[in-house]
Coordinates of C-alpha atoms in Angstrom, one line a residue:
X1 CA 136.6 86.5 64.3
X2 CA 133.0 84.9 65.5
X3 CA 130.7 87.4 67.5
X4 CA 131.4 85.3 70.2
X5 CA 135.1 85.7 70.1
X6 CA 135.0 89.7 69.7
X7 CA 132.4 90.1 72.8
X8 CA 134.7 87.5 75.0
X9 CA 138.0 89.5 73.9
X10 CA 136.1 92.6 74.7
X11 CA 134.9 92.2 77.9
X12 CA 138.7 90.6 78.6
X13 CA 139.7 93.8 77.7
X14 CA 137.4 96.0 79.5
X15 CA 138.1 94.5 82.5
X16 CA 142.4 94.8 82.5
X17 CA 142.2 98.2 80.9
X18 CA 139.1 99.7 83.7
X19 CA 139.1 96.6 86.4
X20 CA 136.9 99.0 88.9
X21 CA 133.6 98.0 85.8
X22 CA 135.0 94.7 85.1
X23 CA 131.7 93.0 87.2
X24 CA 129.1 95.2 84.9
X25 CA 130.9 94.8 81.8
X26 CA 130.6 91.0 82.2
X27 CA 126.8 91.3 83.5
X28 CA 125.8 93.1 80.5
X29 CA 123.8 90.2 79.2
X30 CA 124.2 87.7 76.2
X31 CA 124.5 89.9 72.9
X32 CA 121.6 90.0 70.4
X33 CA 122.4 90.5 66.6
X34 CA 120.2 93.6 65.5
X35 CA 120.4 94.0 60.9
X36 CA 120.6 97.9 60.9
X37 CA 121.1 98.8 64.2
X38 CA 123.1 101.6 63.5
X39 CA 120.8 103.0 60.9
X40 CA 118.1 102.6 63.6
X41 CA 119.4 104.1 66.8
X42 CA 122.9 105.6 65.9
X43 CA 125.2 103.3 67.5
X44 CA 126.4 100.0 66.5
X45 CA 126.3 98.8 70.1
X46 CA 123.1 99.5 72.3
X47 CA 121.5 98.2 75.5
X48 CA 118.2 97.9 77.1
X49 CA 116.7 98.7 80.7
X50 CA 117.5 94.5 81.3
X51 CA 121.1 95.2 80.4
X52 CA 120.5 93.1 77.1
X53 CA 123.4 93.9 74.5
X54 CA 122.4 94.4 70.7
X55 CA 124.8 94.8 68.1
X56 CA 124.8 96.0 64.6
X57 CA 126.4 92.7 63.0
X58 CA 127.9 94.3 59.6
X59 CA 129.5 97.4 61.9
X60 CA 130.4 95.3 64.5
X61 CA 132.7 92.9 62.3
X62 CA 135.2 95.9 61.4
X63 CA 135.7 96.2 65.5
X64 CA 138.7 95.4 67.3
X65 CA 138.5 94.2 70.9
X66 CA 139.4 97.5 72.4
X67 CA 136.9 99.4 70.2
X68 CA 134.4 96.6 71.2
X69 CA 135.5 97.0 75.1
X70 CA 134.8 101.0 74.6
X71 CA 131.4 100.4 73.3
X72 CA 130.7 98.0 76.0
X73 CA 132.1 100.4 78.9
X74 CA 129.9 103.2 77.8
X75 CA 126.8 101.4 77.6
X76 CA 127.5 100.1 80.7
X77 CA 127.7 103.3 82.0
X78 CA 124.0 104.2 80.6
X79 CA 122.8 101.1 83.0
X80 CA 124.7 101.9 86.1
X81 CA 123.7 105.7 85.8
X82 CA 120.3 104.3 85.6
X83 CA 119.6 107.0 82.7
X84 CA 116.3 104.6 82.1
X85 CA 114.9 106.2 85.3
X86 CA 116.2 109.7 86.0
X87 CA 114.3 112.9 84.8
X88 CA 112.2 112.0 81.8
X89 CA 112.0 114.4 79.0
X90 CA 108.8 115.8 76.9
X91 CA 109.2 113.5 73.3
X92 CA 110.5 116.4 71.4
X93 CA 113.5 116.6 73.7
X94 CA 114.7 113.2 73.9
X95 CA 117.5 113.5 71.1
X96 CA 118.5 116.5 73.6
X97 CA 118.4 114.3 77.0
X98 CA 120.6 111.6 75.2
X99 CA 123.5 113.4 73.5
X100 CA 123.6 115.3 77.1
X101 CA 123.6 111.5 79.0
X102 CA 126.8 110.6 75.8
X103 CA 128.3 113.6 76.9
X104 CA 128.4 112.6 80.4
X105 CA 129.7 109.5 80.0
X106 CA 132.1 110.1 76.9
X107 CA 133.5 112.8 79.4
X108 CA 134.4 111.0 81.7
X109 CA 135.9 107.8 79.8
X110 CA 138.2 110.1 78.4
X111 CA 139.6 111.4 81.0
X112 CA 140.8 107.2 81.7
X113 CA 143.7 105.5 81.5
X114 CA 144.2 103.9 79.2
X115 CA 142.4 106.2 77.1
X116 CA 139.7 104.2 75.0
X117 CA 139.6 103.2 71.1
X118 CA 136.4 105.0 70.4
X119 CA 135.0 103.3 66.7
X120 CA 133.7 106.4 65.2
X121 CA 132.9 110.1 66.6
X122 CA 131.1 110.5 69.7
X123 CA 129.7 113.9 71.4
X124 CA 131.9 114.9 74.2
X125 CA 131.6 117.9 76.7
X126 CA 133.3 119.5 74.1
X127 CA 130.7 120.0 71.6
X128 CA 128.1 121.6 74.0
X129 CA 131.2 123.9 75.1
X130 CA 131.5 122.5 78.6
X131 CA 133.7 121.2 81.0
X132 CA 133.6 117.3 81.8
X133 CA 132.7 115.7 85.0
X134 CA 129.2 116.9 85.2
X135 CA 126.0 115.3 85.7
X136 CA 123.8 114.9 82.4
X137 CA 121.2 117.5 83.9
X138 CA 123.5 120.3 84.0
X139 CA 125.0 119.4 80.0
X140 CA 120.9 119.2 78.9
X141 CA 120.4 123.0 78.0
X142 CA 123.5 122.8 76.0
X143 CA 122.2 119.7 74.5
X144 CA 118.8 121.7 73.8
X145 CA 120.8 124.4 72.1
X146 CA 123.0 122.0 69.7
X147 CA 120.5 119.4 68.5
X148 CA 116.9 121.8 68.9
X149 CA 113.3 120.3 69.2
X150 CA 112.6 116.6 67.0
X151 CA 109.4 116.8 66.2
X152 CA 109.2 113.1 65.1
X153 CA 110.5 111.1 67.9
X154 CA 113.7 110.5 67.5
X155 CA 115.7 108.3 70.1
X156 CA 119.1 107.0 70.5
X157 CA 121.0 104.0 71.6
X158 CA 118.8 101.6 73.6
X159 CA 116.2 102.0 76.2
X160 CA 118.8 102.2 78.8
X161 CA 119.3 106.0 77.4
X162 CA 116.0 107.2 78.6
X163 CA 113.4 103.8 79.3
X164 CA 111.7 103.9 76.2
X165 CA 111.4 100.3 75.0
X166 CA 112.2 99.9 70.9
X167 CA 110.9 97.8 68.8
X168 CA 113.9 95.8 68.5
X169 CA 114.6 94.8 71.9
X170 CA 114.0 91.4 73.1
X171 CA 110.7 90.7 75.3
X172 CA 112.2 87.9 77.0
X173 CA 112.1 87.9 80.7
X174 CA 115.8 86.7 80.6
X175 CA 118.0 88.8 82.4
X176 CA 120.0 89.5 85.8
X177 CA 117.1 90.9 87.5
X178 CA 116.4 94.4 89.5
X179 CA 118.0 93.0 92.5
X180 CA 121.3 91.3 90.9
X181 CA 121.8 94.9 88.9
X182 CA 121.7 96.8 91.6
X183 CA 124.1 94.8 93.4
X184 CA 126.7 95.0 90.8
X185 CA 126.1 99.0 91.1
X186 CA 127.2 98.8 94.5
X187 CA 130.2 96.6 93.5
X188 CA 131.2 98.9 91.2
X189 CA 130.8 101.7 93.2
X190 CA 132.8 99.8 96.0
X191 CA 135.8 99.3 93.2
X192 CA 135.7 103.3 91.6
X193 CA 136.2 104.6 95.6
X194 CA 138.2 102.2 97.4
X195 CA 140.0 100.2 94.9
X196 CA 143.6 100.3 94.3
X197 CA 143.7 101.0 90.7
X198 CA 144.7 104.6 90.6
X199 CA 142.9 107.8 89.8
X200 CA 139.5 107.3 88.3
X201 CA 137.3 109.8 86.6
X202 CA 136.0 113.0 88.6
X203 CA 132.5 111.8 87.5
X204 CA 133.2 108.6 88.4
X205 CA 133.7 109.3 91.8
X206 CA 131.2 111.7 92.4
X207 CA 128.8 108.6 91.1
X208 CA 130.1 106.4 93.5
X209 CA 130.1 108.6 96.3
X210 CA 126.3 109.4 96.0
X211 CA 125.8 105.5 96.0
X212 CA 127.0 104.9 99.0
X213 CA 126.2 107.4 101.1
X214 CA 126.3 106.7 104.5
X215 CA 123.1 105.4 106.1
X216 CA 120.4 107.4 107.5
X217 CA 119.5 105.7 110.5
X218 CA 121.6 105.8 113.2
X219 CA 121.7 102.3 113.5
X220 CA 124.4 102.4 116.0
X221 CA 122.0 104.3 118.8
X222 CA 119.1 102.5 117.5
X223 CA 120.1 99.1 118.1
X224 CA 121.7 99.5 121.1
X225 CA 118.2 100.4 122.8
X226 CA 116.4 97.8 121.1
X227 CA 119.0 95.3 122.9
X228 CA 119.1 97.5 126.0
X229 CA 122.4 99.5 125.0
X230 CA 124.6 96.2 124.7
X231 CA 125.9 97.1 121.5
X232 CA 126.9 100.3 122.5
X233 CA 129.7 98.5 124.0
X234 CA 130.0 95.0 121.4
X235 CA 133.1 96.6 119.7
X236 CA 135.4 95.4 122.5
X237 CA 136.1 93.6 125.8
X238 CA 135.4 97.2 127.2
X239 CA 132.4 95.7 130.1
X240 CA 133.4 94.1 133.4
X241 CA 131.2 91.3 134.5
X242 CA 131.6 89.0 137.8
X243 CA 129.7 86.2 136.1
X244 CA 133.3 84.2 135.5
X245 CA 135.9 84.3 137.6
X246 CA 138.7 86.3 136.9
X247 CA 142.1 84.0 137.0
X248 CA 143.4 86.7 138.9
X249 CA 141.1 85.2 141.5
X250 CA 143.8 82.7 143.3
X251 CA 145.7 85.0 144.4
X252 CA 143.2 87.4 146.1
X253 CA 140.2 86.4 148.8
X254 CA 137.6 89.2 146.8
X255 CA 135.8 88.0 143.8
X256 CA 137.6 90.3 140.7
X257 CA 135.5 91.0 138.2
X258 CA 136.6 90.1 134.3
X259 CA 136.8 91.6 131.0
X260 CA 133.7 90.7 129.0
X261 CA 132.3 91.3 125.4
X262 CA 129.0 90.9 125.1
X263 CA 127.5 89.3 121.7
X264 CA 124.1 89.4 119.7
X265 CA 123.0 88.5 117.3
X266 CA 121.5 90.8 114.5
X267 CA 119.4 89.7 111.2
X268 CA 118.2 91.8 108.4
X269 CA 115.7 90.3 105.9
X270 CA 115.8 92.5 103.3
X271 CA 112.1 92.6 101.1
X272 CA 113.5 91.9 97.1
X273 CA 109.8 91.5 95.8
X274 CA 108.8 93.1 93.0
X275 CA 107.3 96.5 94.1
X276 CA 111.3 97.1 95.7
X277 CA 112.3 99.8 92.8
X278 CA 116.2 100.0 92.4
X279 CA 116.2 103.1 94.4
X280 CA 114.7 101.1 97.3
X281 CA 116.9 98.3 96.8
X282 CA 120.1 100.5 97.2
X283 CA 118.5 102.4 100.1
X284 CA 117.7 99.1 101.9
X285 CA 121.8 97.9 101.1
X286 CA 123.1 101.5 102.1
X287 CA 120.6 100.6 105.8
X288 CA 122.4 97.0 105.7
X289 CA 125.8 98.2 105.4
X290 CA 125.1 100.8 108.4
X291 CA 123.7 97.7 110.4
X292 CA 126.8 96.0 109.5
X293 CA 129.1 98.9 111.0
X294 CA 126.8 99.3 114.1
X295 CA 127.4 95.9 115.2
X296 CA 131.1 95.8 114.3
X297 CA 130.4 92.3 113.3
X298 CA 129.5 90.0 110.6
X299 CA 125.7 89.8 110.4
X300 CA 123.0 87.0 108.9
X301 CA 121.2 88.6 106.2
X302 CA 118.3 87.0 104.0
X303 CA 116.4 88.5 100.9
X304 CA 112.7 87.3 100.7
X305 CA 110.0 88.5 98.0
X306 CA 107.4 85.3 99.0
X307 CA 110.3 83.2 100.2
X308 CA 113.5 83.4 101.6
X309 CA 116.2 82.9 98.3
X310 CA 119.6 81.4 99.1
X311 CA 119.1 80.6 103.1
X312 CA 121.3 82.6 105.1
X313 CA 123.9 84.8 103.6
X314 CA 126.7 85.8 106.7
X315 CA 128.5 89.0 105.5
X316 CA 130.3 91.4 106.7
X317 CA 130.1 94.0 104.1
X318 CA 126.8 94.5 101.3
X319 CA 129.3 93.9 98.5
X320 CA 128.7 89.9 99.6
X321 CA 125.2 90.2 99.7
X322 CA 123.2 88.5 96.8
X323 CA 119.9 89.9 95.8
X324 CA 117.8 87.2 95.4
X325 CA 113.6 87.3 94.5
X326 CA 111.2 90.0 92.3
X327 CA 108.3 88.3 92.1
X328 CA 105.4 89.0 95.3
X329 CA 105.9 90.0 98.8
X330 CA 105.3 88.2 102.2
X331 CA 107.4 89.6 104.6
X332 CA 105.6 87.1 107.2
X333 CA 107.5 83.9 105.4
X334 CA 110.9 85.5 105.6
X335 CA 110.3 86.4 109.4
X336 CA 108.8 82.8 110.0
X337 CA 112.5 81.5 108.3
X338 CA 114.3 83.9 110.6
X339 CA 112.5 82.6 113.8
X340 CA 113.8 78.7 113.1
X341 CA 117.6 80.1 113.0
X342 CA 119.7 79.0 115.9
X343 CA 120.6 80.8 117.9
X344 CA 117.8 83.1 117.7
X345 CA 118.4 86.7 117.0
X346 CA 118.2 88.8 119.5
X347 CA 117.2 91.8 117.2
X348 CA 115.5 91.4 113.5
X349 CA 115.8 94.5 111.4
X350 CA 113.4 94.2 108.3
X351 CA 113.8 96.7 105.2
X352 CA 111.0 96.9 103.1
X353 CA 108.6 99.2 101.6
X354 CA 105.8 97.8 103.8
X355 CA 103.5 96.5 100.7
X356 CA 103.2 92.9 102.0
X357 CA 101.1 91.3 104.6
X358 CA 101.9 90.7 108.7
X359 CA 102.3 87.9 110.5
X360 CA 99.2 88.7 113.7
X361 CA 101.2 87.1 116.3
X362 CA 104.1 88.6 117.6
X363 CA 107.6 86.7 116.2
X364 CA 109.5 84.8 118.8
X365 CA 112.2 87.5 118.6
X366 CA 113.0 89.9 121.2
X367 CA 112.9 93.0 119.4
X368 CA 111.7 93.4 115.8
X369 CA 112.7 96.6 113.7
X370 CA 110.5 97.2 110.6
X371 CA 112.6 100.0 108.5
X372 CA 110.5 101.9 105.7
X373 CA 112.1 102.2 102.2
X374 CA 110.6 104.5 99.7
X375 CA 107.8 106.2 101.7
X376 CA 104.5 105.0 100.0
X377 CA 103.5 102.9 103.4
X378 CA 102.7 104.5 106.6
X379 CA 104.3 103.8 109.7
X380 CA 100.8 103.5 111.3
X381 CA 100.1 100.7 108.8
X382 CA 102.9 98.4 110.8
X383 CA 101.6 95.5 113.1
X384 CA 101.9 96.7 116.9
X385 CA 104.7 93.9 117.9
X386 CA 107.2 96.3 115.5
X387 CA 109.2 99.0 115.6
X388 CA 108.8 101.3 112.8
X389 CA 111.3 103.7 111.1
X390 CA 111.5 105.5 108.0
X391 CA 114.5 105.5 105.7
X392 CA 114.2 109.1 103.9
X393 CA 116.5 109.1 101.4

């Protein structure tokens, strides 16, 4: 059996045996042949803060699919946890930090059905004594205990483990970008809590949950004064209004009034340049889907870094949305593309982290809503034609 074959079977069998990852397992991107991995990093399957696969190509030919599809589900796991970013560690602990993050994930896989074909022995919550389910934080001291201080650097698995780059890992900018990654976390996330495949994981949910916590701005309340309080009342035919005639009116001399539901129109234009971090990126998505519920309606979204990418996306939940950009930030070019849309939005929400340059003149929109992501930029930095608001997250 090719590489090619093995990989293709694996992620086959990933995704029947654990559909809720199937759309991460098949994102991880092409696999890169690595003489020696395992020697190198203690695993014969590793992955990088791109979501680059490397494999050990004389440990990986004594695979079967389902080992294969194991190996790819946990390091998976490493780049949906994003274990790259969270809670560095001083160099002597690293070895510590990374059997803690196995534990976390080999805890939870376990607990799975069907249970998966591990190729050789991993740590498990059971070797630090602890229960599974937990984050990786809270299985750390346990980890200090078990493995002590390395006081040559000694790391694990890939950089997605702890965002240390190695020396083996490709430098080519090919990949599924910040933006497209953190999408498929908020697919998966979508899948683990509201997917009809059964019981998941403990920690699986828990993950999930904490991504997509509701939003924090009451969008409901907030865009309802920016259009007057109209959408307080856009989930229904719930306002009377005499401007059509009721067809009751033939049979009565006084003008009835009718059932009416009033519409606007709401765009977002969410900022996907290259100074969005992923935790801005899902704060901006968790602000979109709260937009979404607010107006009880599908809405026009666009993502712009110094253009808009992929025109006009109409959803109706974030799990459609594609995150499209990463490289500068003009806000102003996404907000001139918004202005030639027909009909013209009666509110423009913006989420960005407010490190691009403003249009002077006011857009031709009614009301314009500039939402803060990440809080390195000031409100008091925003032009005066906006409203300003800060997503704390």
């Amino acid at each position: 059996m090719t590489p090619e074959e093995l990989f293709g079977l694996a992620r086959l069998r990933a995704a029947i045996n654990w559909p809720q990852l199937a759309q991460a397992v098949w994102a991880l991107y092409s696999p890169v042949a690595v003489k020696g991995l395992y020697a190198r990093c203690g695993g014969a399957v590793a992955t990088d803060m791109k979501w680059h696969i490397y494999y050990d190509p004389e440990m990986a030919s004594s695979f079967t699919p389902g080992q294969m599809a194991t190996a790819l589900v946990h390091e998976a796991w490493h780049c949906l946890r994003r274990h790259a970013d969270r809670a560095q560690v001083p160099a002597e602990w690293l070895r510590a930090a990374n059997v803690a993050r196995d534990a976390e994930i080999n805890g939870d896989m376990r607990r799975c059905t069907p249970e998966p074909q591990w190729p050789y022995d991993v740590v498990t919550p059971d070797d630090l004594d602890m229960p599974d389910g937990l984050p990786w934080e809270e299985y750390y001291p346990a980890a200090q205990q078990l493995v002590g201080k390395q006081i040559v650097l000694c790391c694990s698995g890939g950089s997605s483990a702890d965002g240390i780059p190695r020396d083996w890992e490709c430098t080519s900018a090919a990949d599924i970008g910040p933006a497209e990654r953190e999408a498929v976390r908020q697919s998966v996330a979508r899948a683990i809590k509201g997917g009809p495949f059964g019981a998941v994981p403990l920690g699986w949910m828990r993950w999930a949950k904490e991504l997509l916590a509701p939003a924090v701005v009451p969008w409901q309340r907030v865009l309802a004064l920016a259009v007057r309080g109209g959408l307080a009342t856009a989930s229904g035919a719930v306002d009377y209004s005499r401007q059509v005639p009721s067809r009751r009116q033939c049979v009565t001399p006084v003008l009835l009034p009718t059932l009416r539901r009033p519409v606007f129109v709401v765009d977002v234009l969410i900022d996907t340049s290259g100074s969005m971090s992923e935790d801005d990126l899902t704060n901006a998505l968790t602000e979109g889907e709260g937009i979404i519920k607010a107006t009880g309606a599908s809405i026009r979204l666009y993502t712009c870094d110094t253009e808009v990418h992929g025109g006009t996306q109409r959803v109706q939940h974030v799990n459609a949305v594609h995150l499209r950009g990463g490289g500068g930030t003009d806000m102003g070019a996404g907000i001139a593309y918004v202005e030639k849309q027909r009909p013209r939005a009666d509110v423009l929400v913006i989420l960005t982290d407010g490190e691009t340059p403003w249009p002077e003149r006011r857009p031709k929109i009614t009301k314009v809503i500039v939402a803060l992501v990440g809080g390195r930029t000031k409100l008091s930095s925003l032009p005066k034609w906006a409203v300003g608001l800060r997503v704390m997250s």
